[in-house]
Amino acid sequence: MGGLGKRSLAQMVYKDDSILRSFDKKAWVCLSDDFNFKKILMNMIESLAEKKCDDFSNHTVLVDKLRVEPRDKNYLLVLDDLWNEDAEDWEKLKGFLNVGAQGSKILVTTRSNVVASVVRDVAPP
């Protein structure tokens, strides 16, 4: 359901002083219904690096660049407004995110119970 404050809560967490102290890098990526891997990877790189990402032609180059940015650093990644219910797409994206130091976290906001079920790992949504 829209309008419950999911994004507002995520923004409060993202901007909290304890988060600033706890994570070396932070990234906020708005997804909506456009689940384009290239666009998502470029947005993550730009947010982590805090600068514009070159427009690379393939996923491999983008994934390599993504793995360099948070290497040996813990990060908080917010994936805001996720709509894609395809578990295979989520597993593929999660594989790209297997970078950074231990303690890195991913926070997902969604309106869909199906998406919440797909993206959860150990803890329920």
GROMACS .gro file of N, CA, C and O in nm:
model
  500
    1MET      N    1   0.083  -0.118   0.000
    1MET     CA    2   0.000   0.000   0.000
    1MET      C    3   0.088   0.125   0.000
    1MET      O    4   0.186   0.131   0.073
    2GLY      N    5   0.053   0.219  -0.083
    2GLY     CA    6   0.129   0.343  -0.089
    2GLY      C    7   0.092   0.439   0.023
    2GLY      O    8  -0.016   0.430   0.082
    3GLY      N    9   0.181   0.531   0.053
    3GLY     CA   10   0.152   0.637   0.148
    3GLY      C   11   0.169   0.601   0.294
    3GLY      O   12   0.128   0.677   0.381
    4LEU      N   13   0.230   0.487   0.323
    4LEU     CA   14   0.248   0.447   0.462
    4LEU      C   15   0.378   0.501   0.523
    4LEU      O   16   0.398   0.489   0.643
    5GLY      N   17   0.464   0.555   0.440
    5GLY     CA   18   0.589   0.612   0.491
    5GLY      C   19   0.710   0.522   0.478
    5GLY      O   20   0.809   0.540   0.549
    6LYS      N   21   0.706   0.426   0.386
    6LYS     CA   22   0.820   0.334   0.369
    6LYS      C   23   0.945   0.412   0.326
    6LYS      O   24   1.052   0.394   0.384
    7ARG      N   25   0.929   0.498   0.226
    7ARG     CA   26   1.043   0.577   0.178
    7ARG      C   27   1.089   0.674   0.286
    7ARG      O   28   1.211   0.691   0.307
    8SER      N   29   0.996   0.738   0.354
    8SER     CA   30   1.033   0.832   0.461
    8SER      C   31   1.112   0.763   0.571
    8SER      O   32   1.213   0.816   0.619
    9LEU      N   33   1.068   0.645   0.611
    9LEU     CA   34   1.140   0.569   0.713
    9LEU      C   35   1.280   0.531   0.663
    9LEU      O   36   1.379   0.547   0.735
   10ALA      N   37   1.288   0.484   0.539
   10ALA     CA   38   1.418   0.448   0.483
   10ALA      C   39   1.510   0.570   0.476
   10ALA      O   40   1.630   0.560   0.504
   11GLN      N   41   1.455   0.688   0.442
   11GLN     CA   42   1.536   0.810   0.437
   11GLN      C   43   1.586   0.849   0.575
   11GLN      O   44   1.700   0.893   0.590
   12MET      N   45   1.501   0.832   0.677
   12MET     CA   46   1.544   0.863   0.813
   12MET      C   47   1.659   0.772   0.856
   12MET      O   48   1.756   0.817   0.917
   13VAL      N   49   1.647   0.644   0.823
   13VAL     CA   50   1.755   0.550   0.854
   13VAL      C   51   1.881   0.590   0.778
   13VAL      O   52   1.990   0.597   0.837
   14TYR      N   53   1.868   0.617   0.650
   14TYR     CA   54   1.981   0.649   0.563
   14TYR      C   55   2.058   0.772   0.612
   14TYR      O   56   2.180   0.778   0.602
   15LYS      N   57   1.986   0.870   0.667
   15LYS     CA   58   2.048   0.996   0.709
   15LYS      C   59   2.085   0.999   0.857
   15LYS      O   60   2.143   1.097   0.904
   16ASP      N   61   2.055   0.895   0.930
   16ASP     CA   62   2.080   0.893   1.074
   16ASP      C   63   2.230   0.897   1.104
   16ASP      O   64   2.311   0.836   1.034
   17ASP      N   65   2.267   0.968   1.210
   17ASP     CA   66   2.408   0.983   1.247
   17ASP      C   67   2.475   0.849   1.275
   17ASP      O   68   2.592   0.829   1.242
   18SER      N   69   2.404   0.756   1.338
   18SER     CA   70   2.465   0.626   1.369
   18SER      C   71   2.494   0.549   1.241
   18SER      O   72   2.592   0.474   1.235
   19ILE      N   73   2.412   0.568   1.138
   19ILE     CA   74   2.438   0.504   1.009
   19ILE      C   75   2.562   0.566   0.945
   19ILE      O   76   2.647   0.495   0.890
   20LEU      N   77   2.572   0.697   0.954
   20LEU     CA   78   2.689   0.766   0.898
   20LEU      C   79   2.818   0.713   0.962
   20LEU      O   80   2.919   0.698   0.894
   21ARG      N   81   2.812   0.684   1.092
   21ARG     CA   82   2.930   0.634   1.162
   21ARG      C   83   2.953   0.484   1.137
   21ARG      O   84   3.066   0.437   1.147
   22SER      N   85   2.849   0.410   1.106
   22SER     CA   86   2.858   0.265   1.097
   22SER      C   87   2.898   0.213   0.959
   22SER      O   88   2.944   0.100   0.948
   23PHE      N   89   2.878   0.293   0.855
   23PHE     CA   90   2.905   0.247   0.719
   23PHE      C   91   3.006   0.338   0.651
   23PHE      O   92   3.000   0.460   0.665
   24ASP      N   93   3.098   0.275   0.578
   24ASP     CA   94   3.198   0.351   0.503
   24ASP      C   95   3.138   0.417   0.380
   24ASP      O   96   3.178   0.525   0.340
   25LYS      N   97   3.042   0.350   0.318
   25LYS     CA   98   2.979   0.398   0.195
   25LYS      C   99   2.829   0.380   0.207
   25LYS      O  100   2.781   0.288   0.273
   26LYS      N  101   2.756   0.469   0.140
   26LYS     CA  102   2.611   0.456   0.133
   26LYS      C  103   2.569   0.478  -0.012
   26LYS      O  104   2.630   0.556  -0.084
   27ALA      N  105   2.461   0.410  -0.050
   27ALA     CA  106   2.408   0.429  -0.185
   27ALA      C  107   2.256   0.419  -0.179
   27ALA      O  108   2.202   0.333  -0.109
   28TRP      N  109   2.189   0.506  -0.254
   28TRP     CA  110   2.043   0.505  -0.263
   28TRP      C  111   2.009   0.491  -0.411
   28TRP      O  112   2.050   0.573  -0.492
   29VAL      N  113   1.935   0.387  -0.446
   29VAL     CA  114   1.898   0.363  -0.585
   29VAL      C  115   1.746   0.349  -0.593
   29VAL      O  116   1.689   0.262  -0.528
   30CYS      N  117   1.684   0.437  -0.671
   30CYS     CA  118   1.539   0.430  -0.695
   30CYS      C  119   1.515   0.336  -0.813
   30CYS      O  120   1.576   0.350  -0.918
   31LEU      N  121   1.425   0.240  -0.794
   31LEU     CA  122   1.404   0.138  -0.896
   31LEU      C  123   1.271   0.152  -0.969
   31LEU      O  124   1.266   0.143  -1.090
   32SER      N  125   1.162   0.168  -0.897
   32SER     CA  126   1.027   0.168  -0.953
   32SER      C  127   1.005   0.042  -1.036
   32SER      O  128   1.056  -0.063  -1.002
   33ASP      N  129   0.931   0.054  -1.146
   33ASP     CA  130   0.900  -0.067  -1.223
   33ASP      C  131   0.999  -0.093  -1.335
   33ASP      O  132   0.984  -0.187  -1.412
   34ASP      N  133   1.104  -0.013  -1.346
   34ASP     CA  134   1.205  -0.030  -1.449
   34ASP      C  135   1.322  -0.110  -1.391
   34ASP      O  136   1.412  -0.054  -1.331
   35PHE      N  137   1.319  -0.241  -1.407
   35PHE     CA  138   1.423  -0.327  -1.351
   35PHE      C  139   1.525  -0.357  -1.460
   35PHE      O  140   1.531  -0.466  -1.515
   36ASN      N  141   1.605  -0.258  -1.491
   36ASN     CA  142   1.707  -0.266  -1.595
   36ASN      C  143   1.843  -0.282  -1.526
   36ASN      O  144   1.888  -0.189  -1.459
   37PHE      N  145   1.906  -0.399  -1.542
   37PHE     CA  146   2.032  -0.426  -1.470
   37PHE      C  147   2.138  -0.321  -1.497
   37PHE      O  148   2.205  -0.274  -1.406
   38LYS      N  149   2.154  -0.281  -1.621
   38LYS     CA  150   2.257  -0.183  -1.656
   38LYS      C  151   2.232  -0.051  -1.583
   38LYS      O  152   2.322   0.006  -1.523
   39LYS      N  153   2.108  -0.006  -1.586
   39LYS     CA  154   2.073   0.119  -1.520
   39LYS      C  155   2.091   0.109  -1.368
   39LYS      O  156   2.144   0.199  -1.305
   40ILE      N  157   2.050  -0.004  -1.311
   40ILE     CA  158   2.065  -0.024  -1.167
   40ILE      C  159   2.212  -0.025  -1.127
   40ILE      O  160   2.253   0.042  -1.031
   41LEU      N  161   2.295  -0.098  -1.202
   41LEU     CA  162   2.438  -0.103  -1.171
   41LEU      C  163   2.503   0.034  -1.183
   41LEU      O  164   2.582   0.074  -1.098
   42MET      N  165   2.467   0.107  -1.288
   42MET     CA  166   2.524   0.242  -1.305
   42MET      C  167   2.482   0.333  -1.192
   42MET      O  168   2.565   0.409  -1.138
   43ASN      N  169   2.357   0.326  -1.150
   43ASN     CA  170   2.310   0.408  -1.038
   43ASN      C  171   2.380   0.372  -0.908
   43ASN      O  172   2.413   0.460  -0.828
   44MET      N  173   2.404   0.243  -0.885
   44MET     CA  174   2.476   0.202  -0.764
   44MET      C  175   2.619   0.254  -0.766
   44MET      O  176   2.668   0.306  -0.665
   45ILE      N  177   2.686   0.241  -0.879
   45ILE     CA  178   2.823   0.288  -0.890
   45ILE      C  179   2.830   0.439  -0.866
   45ILE      O  180   2.914   0.488  -0.792
   46GLU      N  181   2.740   0.513  -0.929
   46GLU     CA  182   2.738   0.658  -0.913
   46GLU      C  183   2.711   0.698  -0.769
   46GLU      O  184   2.774   0.790  -0.717
   47SER      N  185   2.620   0.629  -0.704
   47SER     CA  186   2.588   0.662  -0.566
   47SER      C  187   2.703   0.628  -0.472
   47SER      O  188   2.736   0.707  -0.383
   48LEU      N  189   2.767   0.513  -0.492
   48LEU     CA  190   2.880   0.475  -0.407
   48LEU      C  191   3.002   0.563  -0.431
   48LEU      O  192   3.073   0.600  -0.338
   49ALA      N  193   3.028   0.596  -0.556
   49ALA     CA  194   3.146   0.675  -0.591
   49ALA      C  195   3.121   0.824  -0.576
   49ALA      O  196   3.216   0.903  -0.576
   50GLU      N  197   2.994   0.862  -0.569
   50GLU     CA  198   2.953   1.002  -0.561
   50GLU      C  199   3.002   1.082  -0.681
   50GLU      O  200   3.046   1.197  -0.669
   51LYS      N  201   2.999   1.017  -0.797
   51LYS     CA  202   3.033   1.086  -0.922
   51LYS      C  203   2.969   1.010  -1.038
   51LYS      O  204   2.928   0.895  -1.025
   52LYS      N  205   2.962   1.075  -1.153
   52LYS     CA  206   2.899   1.018  -1.272
   52LYS      C  207   2.975   0.896  -1.319
   52LYS      O  208   3.097   0.891  -1.317
   53CYS      N  209   2.901   0.796  -1.361
   53CYS     CA  210   2.959   0.672  -1.413
   53CYS      C  211   2.959   0.677  -1.566
   53CYS      O  212   2.862   0.719  -1.627
   54ASP      N  213   3.068   0.634  -1.626
   54ASP     CA  214   3.073   0.623  -1.771
   54ASP      C  215   2.968   0.523  -1.818
   54ASP      O  216   2.935   0.428  -1.747
   55ASP      N  217   2.918   0.542  -1.937
   55ASP     CA  218   2.816   0.454  -1.993
   55ASP      C  219   2.883   0.335  -2.061
   55ASP      O  220   2.917   0.342  -2.178
   56PHE      N  221   2.904   0.228  -1.986
   56PHE     CA  222   2.969   0.110  -2.040
   56PHE      C  223   2.866   0.024  -2.113
   56PHE      O  224   2.749   0.023  -2.080
   57SER      N  225   2.913  -0.052  -2.209
   57SER     CA  226   2.822  -0.126  -2.296
   57SER      C  227   2.778  -0.261  -2.240
   57SER      O  228   2.680  -0.316  -2.285
   58ASN      N  229   2.850  -0.317  -2.143
   58ASN     CA  230   2.808  -0.450  -2.096
   58ASN      C  231   2.812  -0.461  -1.944
   58ASN      O  232   2.877  -0.383  -1.876
   59HIS      N  233   2.742  -0.561  -1.896
   59HIS     CA  234   2.729  -0.583  -1.752
   59HIS      C  235   2.862  -0.616  -1.686
   59HIS      O  236   2.887  -0.576  -1.574
   60THR      N  237   2.947  -0.690  -1.755
   60THR     CA  238   3.073  -0.736  -1.696
   60THR      C  239   3.158  -0.619  -1.653
   60THR      O  240   3.212  -0.617  -1.542
   61VAL      N  241   3.170  -0.518  -1.736
   61VAL     CA  242   3.250  -0.400  -1.703
   61VAL      C  243   3.188  -0.327  -1.585
   61VAL      O  244   3.258  -0.284  -1.492
   62LEU      N  245   3.056  -0.314  -1.586
   62LEU     CA  246   2.988  -0.246  -1.475
   62LEU      C  247   3.004  -0.323  -1.344
   62LEU      O  248   3.028  -0.263  -1.239
   63VAL      N  249   2.991  -0.453  -1.349
   63VAL     CA  250   3.007  -0.534  -1.228
   63VAL      C  251   3.150  -0.522  -1.175
   63VAL      O  252   3.171  -0.507  -1.055
   64ASP      N  253   3.248  -0.526  -1.265
   64ASP     CA  254   3.387  -0.509  -1.222
   64ASP      C  255   3.407  -0.373  -1.155
   64ASP      O  256   3.474  -0.363  -1.053
   65LYS      N  257   3.349  -0.270  -1.212
   65LYS     CA  258   3.361  -0.135  -1.155
   65LYS      C  259   3.289  -0.128  -1.020
   65LYS      O  260   3.340  -0.067  -0.926
   66LEU      N  261   3.174  -0.194  -1.011
   66LEU     CA  262   3.100  -0.197  -0.884
   66LEU      C  263   3.181  -0.267  -0.776
   66LEU      O  264   3.182  -0.225  -0.661
   67ARG      N  265   3.251  -0.370  -0.811
   67ARG     CA  266   3.329  -0.446  -0.712
   67ARG      C  267   3.450  -0.368  -0.662
   67ARG      O  268   3.498  -0.391  -0.552
   68VAL      N  269   3.499  -0.273  -0.740
   68VAL     CA  270   3.613  -0.191  -0.699
   68VAL      C  271   3.570  -0.086  -0.597
   68VAL      O  272   3.641  -0.060  -0.500
   69GLU      N  273   3.454  -0.028  -0.619
   69GLU     CA  274   3.412   0.087  -0.538
   69GLU      C  275   3.400   0.056  -0.389
   69GLU      O  276   3.459   0.125  -0.309
   70PRO      N  277   3.325  -0.046  -0.346
   70PRO     CA  278   3.315  -0.069  -0.202
   70PRO      C  279   3.411  -0.174  -0.148
   70PRO      O  280   3.394  -0.221  -0.037
   71ARG      N  281   3.514  -0.210  -0.224
   71ARG     CA  282   3.606  -0.315  -0.179
   71ARG      C  283   3.663  -0.281  -0.042
   71ARG      O  284   3.706  -0.170  -0.016
   72ASP      N  285   3.661  -0.379   0.047
   72ASP     CA  286   3.712  -0.367   0.183
   72ASP      C  287   3.642  -0.259   0.265
   72ASP      O  288   3.695  -0.212   0.364
   73LYS      N  289   3.523  -0.220   0.224
   73LYS     CA  290   3.445  -0.121   0.297
   73LYS      C  291   3.306  -0.179   0.318
   73LYS      O  292   3.255  -0.251   0.233
   74ASN      N  293   3.246  -0.146   0.431
   74ASN     CA  294   3.107  -0.190   0.448
   74ASN      C  295   3.016  -0.079   0.397
   74ASN      O  296   3.048   0.038   0.403
   75TYR      N  297   2.904  -0.121   0.340
   75TYR     CA  298   2.815  -0.023   0.279
   75TYR      C  299   2.670  -0.051   0.316
   75TYR      O  300   2.633  -0.162   0.351
   76LEU      N  301   2.591   0.054   0.306
   76LEU     CA  302   2.446   0.044   0.317
   76LEU      C  303   2.392   0.079   0.180
   76LEU      O  304   2.421   0.185   0.126
   77LEU      N  305   2.315  -0.012   0.124
   77LEU     CA  306   2.252   0.011  -0.006
   77LEU      C  307   2.102   0.010   0.012
   77LEU      O  308   2.046  -0.088   0.063
   78VAL      N  309   2.036   0.119  -0.026
   78VAL     CA  310   1.891   0.124  -0.023
   78VAL      C  311   1.841   0.107  -0.166
   78VAL      O  312   1.881   0.181  -0.256
   79LEU      N  313   1.760   0.004  -0.186
   79LEU     CA  314   1.693  -0.018  -0.314
   79LEU      C  315   1.549   0.023  -0.292
   79LEU      O  316   1.471  -0.049  -0.230
   80ASP      N  317   1.516   0.141  -0.340
   80ASP     CA  318   1.389   0.203  -0.311
   80ASP      C  319   1.285   0.173  -0.418
   80ASP      O  320   1.310   0.191  -0.536
   81ASP      N  321   1.169   0.127  -0.374
   81ASP     CA  322   1.052   0.105  -0.459
   81ASP      C  323   1.073  -0.009  -0.559
   81ASP      O  324   1.050   0.005  -0.678
   82LEU      N  325   1.112  -0.123  -0.508
   82LEU     CA  326   1.133  -0.242  -0.591
   82LEU      C  327   0.999  -0.305  -0.626
   82LEU      O  328   0.916  -0.329  -0.539
   83TRP      N  329   0.978  -0.332  -0.755
   83TRP     CA  330   0.854  -0.392  -0.802
   83TRP      C  331   0.873  -0.528  -0.867
   83TRP      O  332   0.778  -0.603  -0.883
   84ASN      N  333   0.993  -0.560  -0.908
   84ASN     CA  334   1.017  -0.683  -0.983
   84ASN      C  335   0.997  -0.805  -0.893
   84ASN      O  336   1.066  -0.821  -0.793
   85GLU      N  337   0.906  -0.893  -0.931
   85GLU     CA  338   0.874  -1.011  -0.852
   85GLU      C  339   0.948  -1.136  -0.897
   85GLU      O  340   0.926  -1.244  -0.843
   86ASP      N  341   1.037  -1.122  -0.993
   86ASP     CA  342   1.109  -1.237  -1.049
   86ASP      C  343   1.226  -1.274  -0.958
   86ASP      O  344   1.323  -1.200  -0.945
   87ALA      N  345   1.218  -1.391  -0.895
   87ALA     CA  346   1.322  -1.436  -0.801
   87ALA      C  347   1.457  -1.452  -0.871
   87ALA      O  348   1.562  -1.426  -0.810
   88GLU      N  349   1.457  -1.494  -0.997
   88GLU     CA  350   1.584  -1.510  -1.071
   88GLU      C  351   1.652  -1.375  -1.090
   88GLU      O  352   1.775  -1.365  -1.077
   89ASP      N  353   1.576  -1.272  -1.122
   89ASP     CA  354   1.635  -1.138  -1.136
   89ASP      C  355   1.694  -1.091  -1.004
   89ASP      O  356   1.802  -1.032  -1.000
   90TRP      N  357   1.623  -1.116  -0.893
   90TRP     CA  358   1.674  -1.076  -0.762
   90TRP      C  359   1.803  -1.150  -0.729
   90TRP      O  360   1.899  -1.091  -0.681
   91GLU      N  361   1.808  -1.281  -0.754
   91GLU     CA  362   1.929  -1.359  -0.727
   91GLU      C  363   2.046  -1.307  -0.811
   91GLU      O  364   2.159  -1.299  -0.762
   92LYS      N  365   2.019  -1.273  -0.935
   92LYS     CA  366   2.124  -1.219  -1.021
   92LYS      C  367   2.175  -1.086  -0.966
   92LYS      O  368   2.296  -1.065  -0.954
   93LEU      N  369   2.083  -0.997  -0.929
   93LEU     CA  370   2.123  -0.867  -0.873
   93LEU      C  371   2.198  -0.886  -0.742
   93LEU      O  372   2.300  -0.823  -0.718
   94LYS      N  373   2.148  -0.975  -0.657
   94LYS     CA  374   2.214  -1.001  -0.529
   94LYS      C  375   2.357  -1.053  -0.549
   94LYS      O  376   2.447  -1.020  -0.473
   95GLY      N  377   2.377  -1.132  -0.655
   95GLY     CA  378   2.511  -1.179  -0.688
   95GLY      C  379   2.606  -1.065  -0.720
   95GLY      O  380   2.724  -1.068  -0.685
   96PHE      N  381   2.554  -0.962  -0.785
   96PHE     CA  382   2.635  -0.844  -0.816
   96PHE      C  383   2.670  -0.767  -0.689
   96PHE      O  384   2.773  -0.700  -0.682
   97LEU      N  385   2.586  -0.779  -0.588
   97LEU     CA  386   2.602  -0.702  -0.465
   97LEU      C  387   2.689  -0.772  -0.362
   97LEU      O  388   2.710  -0.720  -0.254
   98ASN      N  389   2.739  -0.888  -0.395
   98ASN     CA  390   2.821  -0.965  -0.303
   98ASN      C  391   2.963  -0.908  -0.300
   98ASN      O  392   3.059  -0.974  -0.332
   99VAL      N  393   2.969  -0.781  -0.265
   99VAL     CA  394   3.096  -0.709  -0.257
   99VAL      C  395   3.099  -0.634  -0.126
   99VAL      O  396   3.000  -0.629  -0.054
  100GLY      N  397   3.212  -0.575  -0.094
  100GLY     CA  398   3.221  -0.497   0.029
  100GLY      C  399   3.259  -0.584   0.147
  100GLY      O  400   3.265  -0.706   0.140
  101ALA      N  401   3.282  -0.517   0.257
  101ALA     CA  402   3.324  -0.584   0.379
  101ALA      C  403   3.204  -0.644   0.452
  101ALA      O  404   3.089  -0.611   0.424
  102GLN      N  405   3.235  -0.733   0.545
  102GLN     CA  406   3.131  -0.791   0.627
  102GLN      C  407   3.060  -0.679   0.702
  102GLN      O  408   3.121  -0.583   0.746
  103GLY      N  409   2.930  -0.694   0.717
  103GLY     CA  410   2.851  -0.591   0.783
  103GLY      C  411   2.777  -0.502   0.685
  103GLY      O  412   2.698  -0.418   0.726
  104SER      N  413   2.803  -0.519   0.557
  104SER     CA  414   2.730  -0.444   0.456
  104SER      C  415   2.584  -0.487   0.459
  104SER      O  416   2.552  -0.603   0.485
  105LYS      N  417   2.494  -0.393   0.433
  105LYS     CA  418   2.351  -0.420   0.442
  105LYS      C  419   2.278  -0.365   0.320
  105LYS      O  420   2.319  -0.266   0.261
  106ILE      N  421   2.166  -0.431   0.287
  106ILE     CA  422   2.079  -0.387   0.180
  106ILE      C  423   1.940  -0.368   0.241
  106ILE      O  424   1.886  -0.458   0.305
  107LEU      N  425   1.884  -0.250   0.220
  107LEU     CA  426   1.749  -0.218   0.266
  107LEU      C  427   1.662  -0.201   0.143
  107LEU      O  428   1.696  -0.122   0.053
  108VAL      N  429   1.552  -0.275   0.136
  108VAL     CA  430   1.463  -0.270   0.021
  108VAL      C  431   1.328  -0.216   0.064
  108VAL      O  432   1.274  -0.260   0.165
  109THR      N  433   1.277  -0.118  -0.011
  109THR     CA  434   1.140  -0.075   0.011
  109THR      C  435   1.056  -0.125  -0.106
  109THR      O  436   1.101  -0.126  -0.220
  110THR      N  437   0.933  -0.168  -0.076
  110THR     CA  438   0.842  -0.218  -0.177
  110THR      C  439   0.699  -0.211  -0.126
  110THR      O  440   0.676  -0.211  -0.005
  111ARG      N  441   0.606  -0.207  -0.219
  111ARG     CA  442   0.464  -0.213  -0.183
  111ARG      C  443   0.411  -0.355  -0.194
  111ARG      O  444   0.299  -0.384  -0.154
  112SER      N  445   0.491  -0.444  -0.249
  112SER     CA  446   0.444  -0.579  -0.283
  112SER      C  447   0.487  -0.683  -0.180
  112SER      O  448   0.607  -0.698  -0.152
  113ASN      N  449   0.390  -0.758  -0.129
  113ASN     CA  450   0.423  -0.869  -0.039
  113ASN      C  451   0.502  -0.977  -0.113
  113ASN      O  452   0.588  -1.043  -0.055
  114VAL      N  453   0.474  -0.996  -0.241
  114VAL     CA  454   0.547  -1.094  -0.322
  114VAL      C  455   0.694  -1.055  -0.332
  114VAL      O  456   0.783  -1.137  -0.311
  115VAL      N  457   0.720  -0.927  -0.361
  115VAL     CA  458   0.859  -0.879  -0.370
  115VAL      C  459   0.928  -0.896  -0.235
  115VAL      O  460   1.042  -0.944  -0.229
  116ALA      N  461   0.860  -0.860  -0.127
  116ALA     CA  462   0.919  -0.876   0.006
  116ALA      C  463   0.956  -1.021   0.033
  116ALA      O  464   1.061  -1.050   0.090
  117SER      N  465   0.873  -1.112  -0.009
  117SER     CA  466   0.902  -1.254   0.010
  117SER      C  467   1.019  -1.300  -0.076
  117SER      O  468   1.099  -1.383  -0.033
  118VAL      N  469   1.030  -1.246  -0.196
  118VAL     CA  470   1.138  -1.284  -0.287
  118VAL      C  471   1.273  -1.236  -0.235
  118VAL      O  472   1.372  -1.308  -0.242
  119VAL      N  473   1.278  -1.113  -0.181
  119VAL     CA  474   1.408  -1.054  -0.145
  119VAL      C  475   1.456  -1.090  -0.006
  119VAL      O  476   1.573  -1.070   0.026
  120ARG      N  477   1.370  -1.143   0.076
  120ARG     CA  478   1.413  -1.171   0.213
  120ARG      C  479   1.514  -1.285   0.214
  120ARG      O  480   1.510  -1.375   0.131
  121ASP      N  481   1.603  -1.279   0.311
  121ASP     CA  482   1.702  -1.386   0.327
  121ASP      C  483   1.662  -1.472   0.446
  121ASP      O  484   1.599  -1.573   0.432
  122VAL      N  485   1.702  -1.428   0.563
  122VAL     CA  486   1.677  -1.506   0.683
  122VAL      C  487   1.558  -1.449   0.760
  122VAL      O  488   1.469  -1.522   0.801
  123ALA      N  489   1.558  -1.318   0.777
  123ALA     CA  490   1.452  -1.255   0.853
  123ALA      C  491   1.331  -1.227   0.766
  123ALA      O  492   1.346  -1.196   0.649
  124PRO      N  493   1.212  -1.241   0.820
  124PRO     CA  494   1.094  -1.210   0.741
  124PRO      C  495   1.088  -1.060   0.712
  124PRO      O  496   1.150  -0.980   0.783
  125PRO      N  497   1.014  -1.019   0.608
  125PRO     CA  498   1.007  -0.877   0.573
  125PRO      C  499   0.941  -0.795   0.683
  125PRO      O  500   0.860  -0.846   0.758
   0.00000   0.00000   0.00000
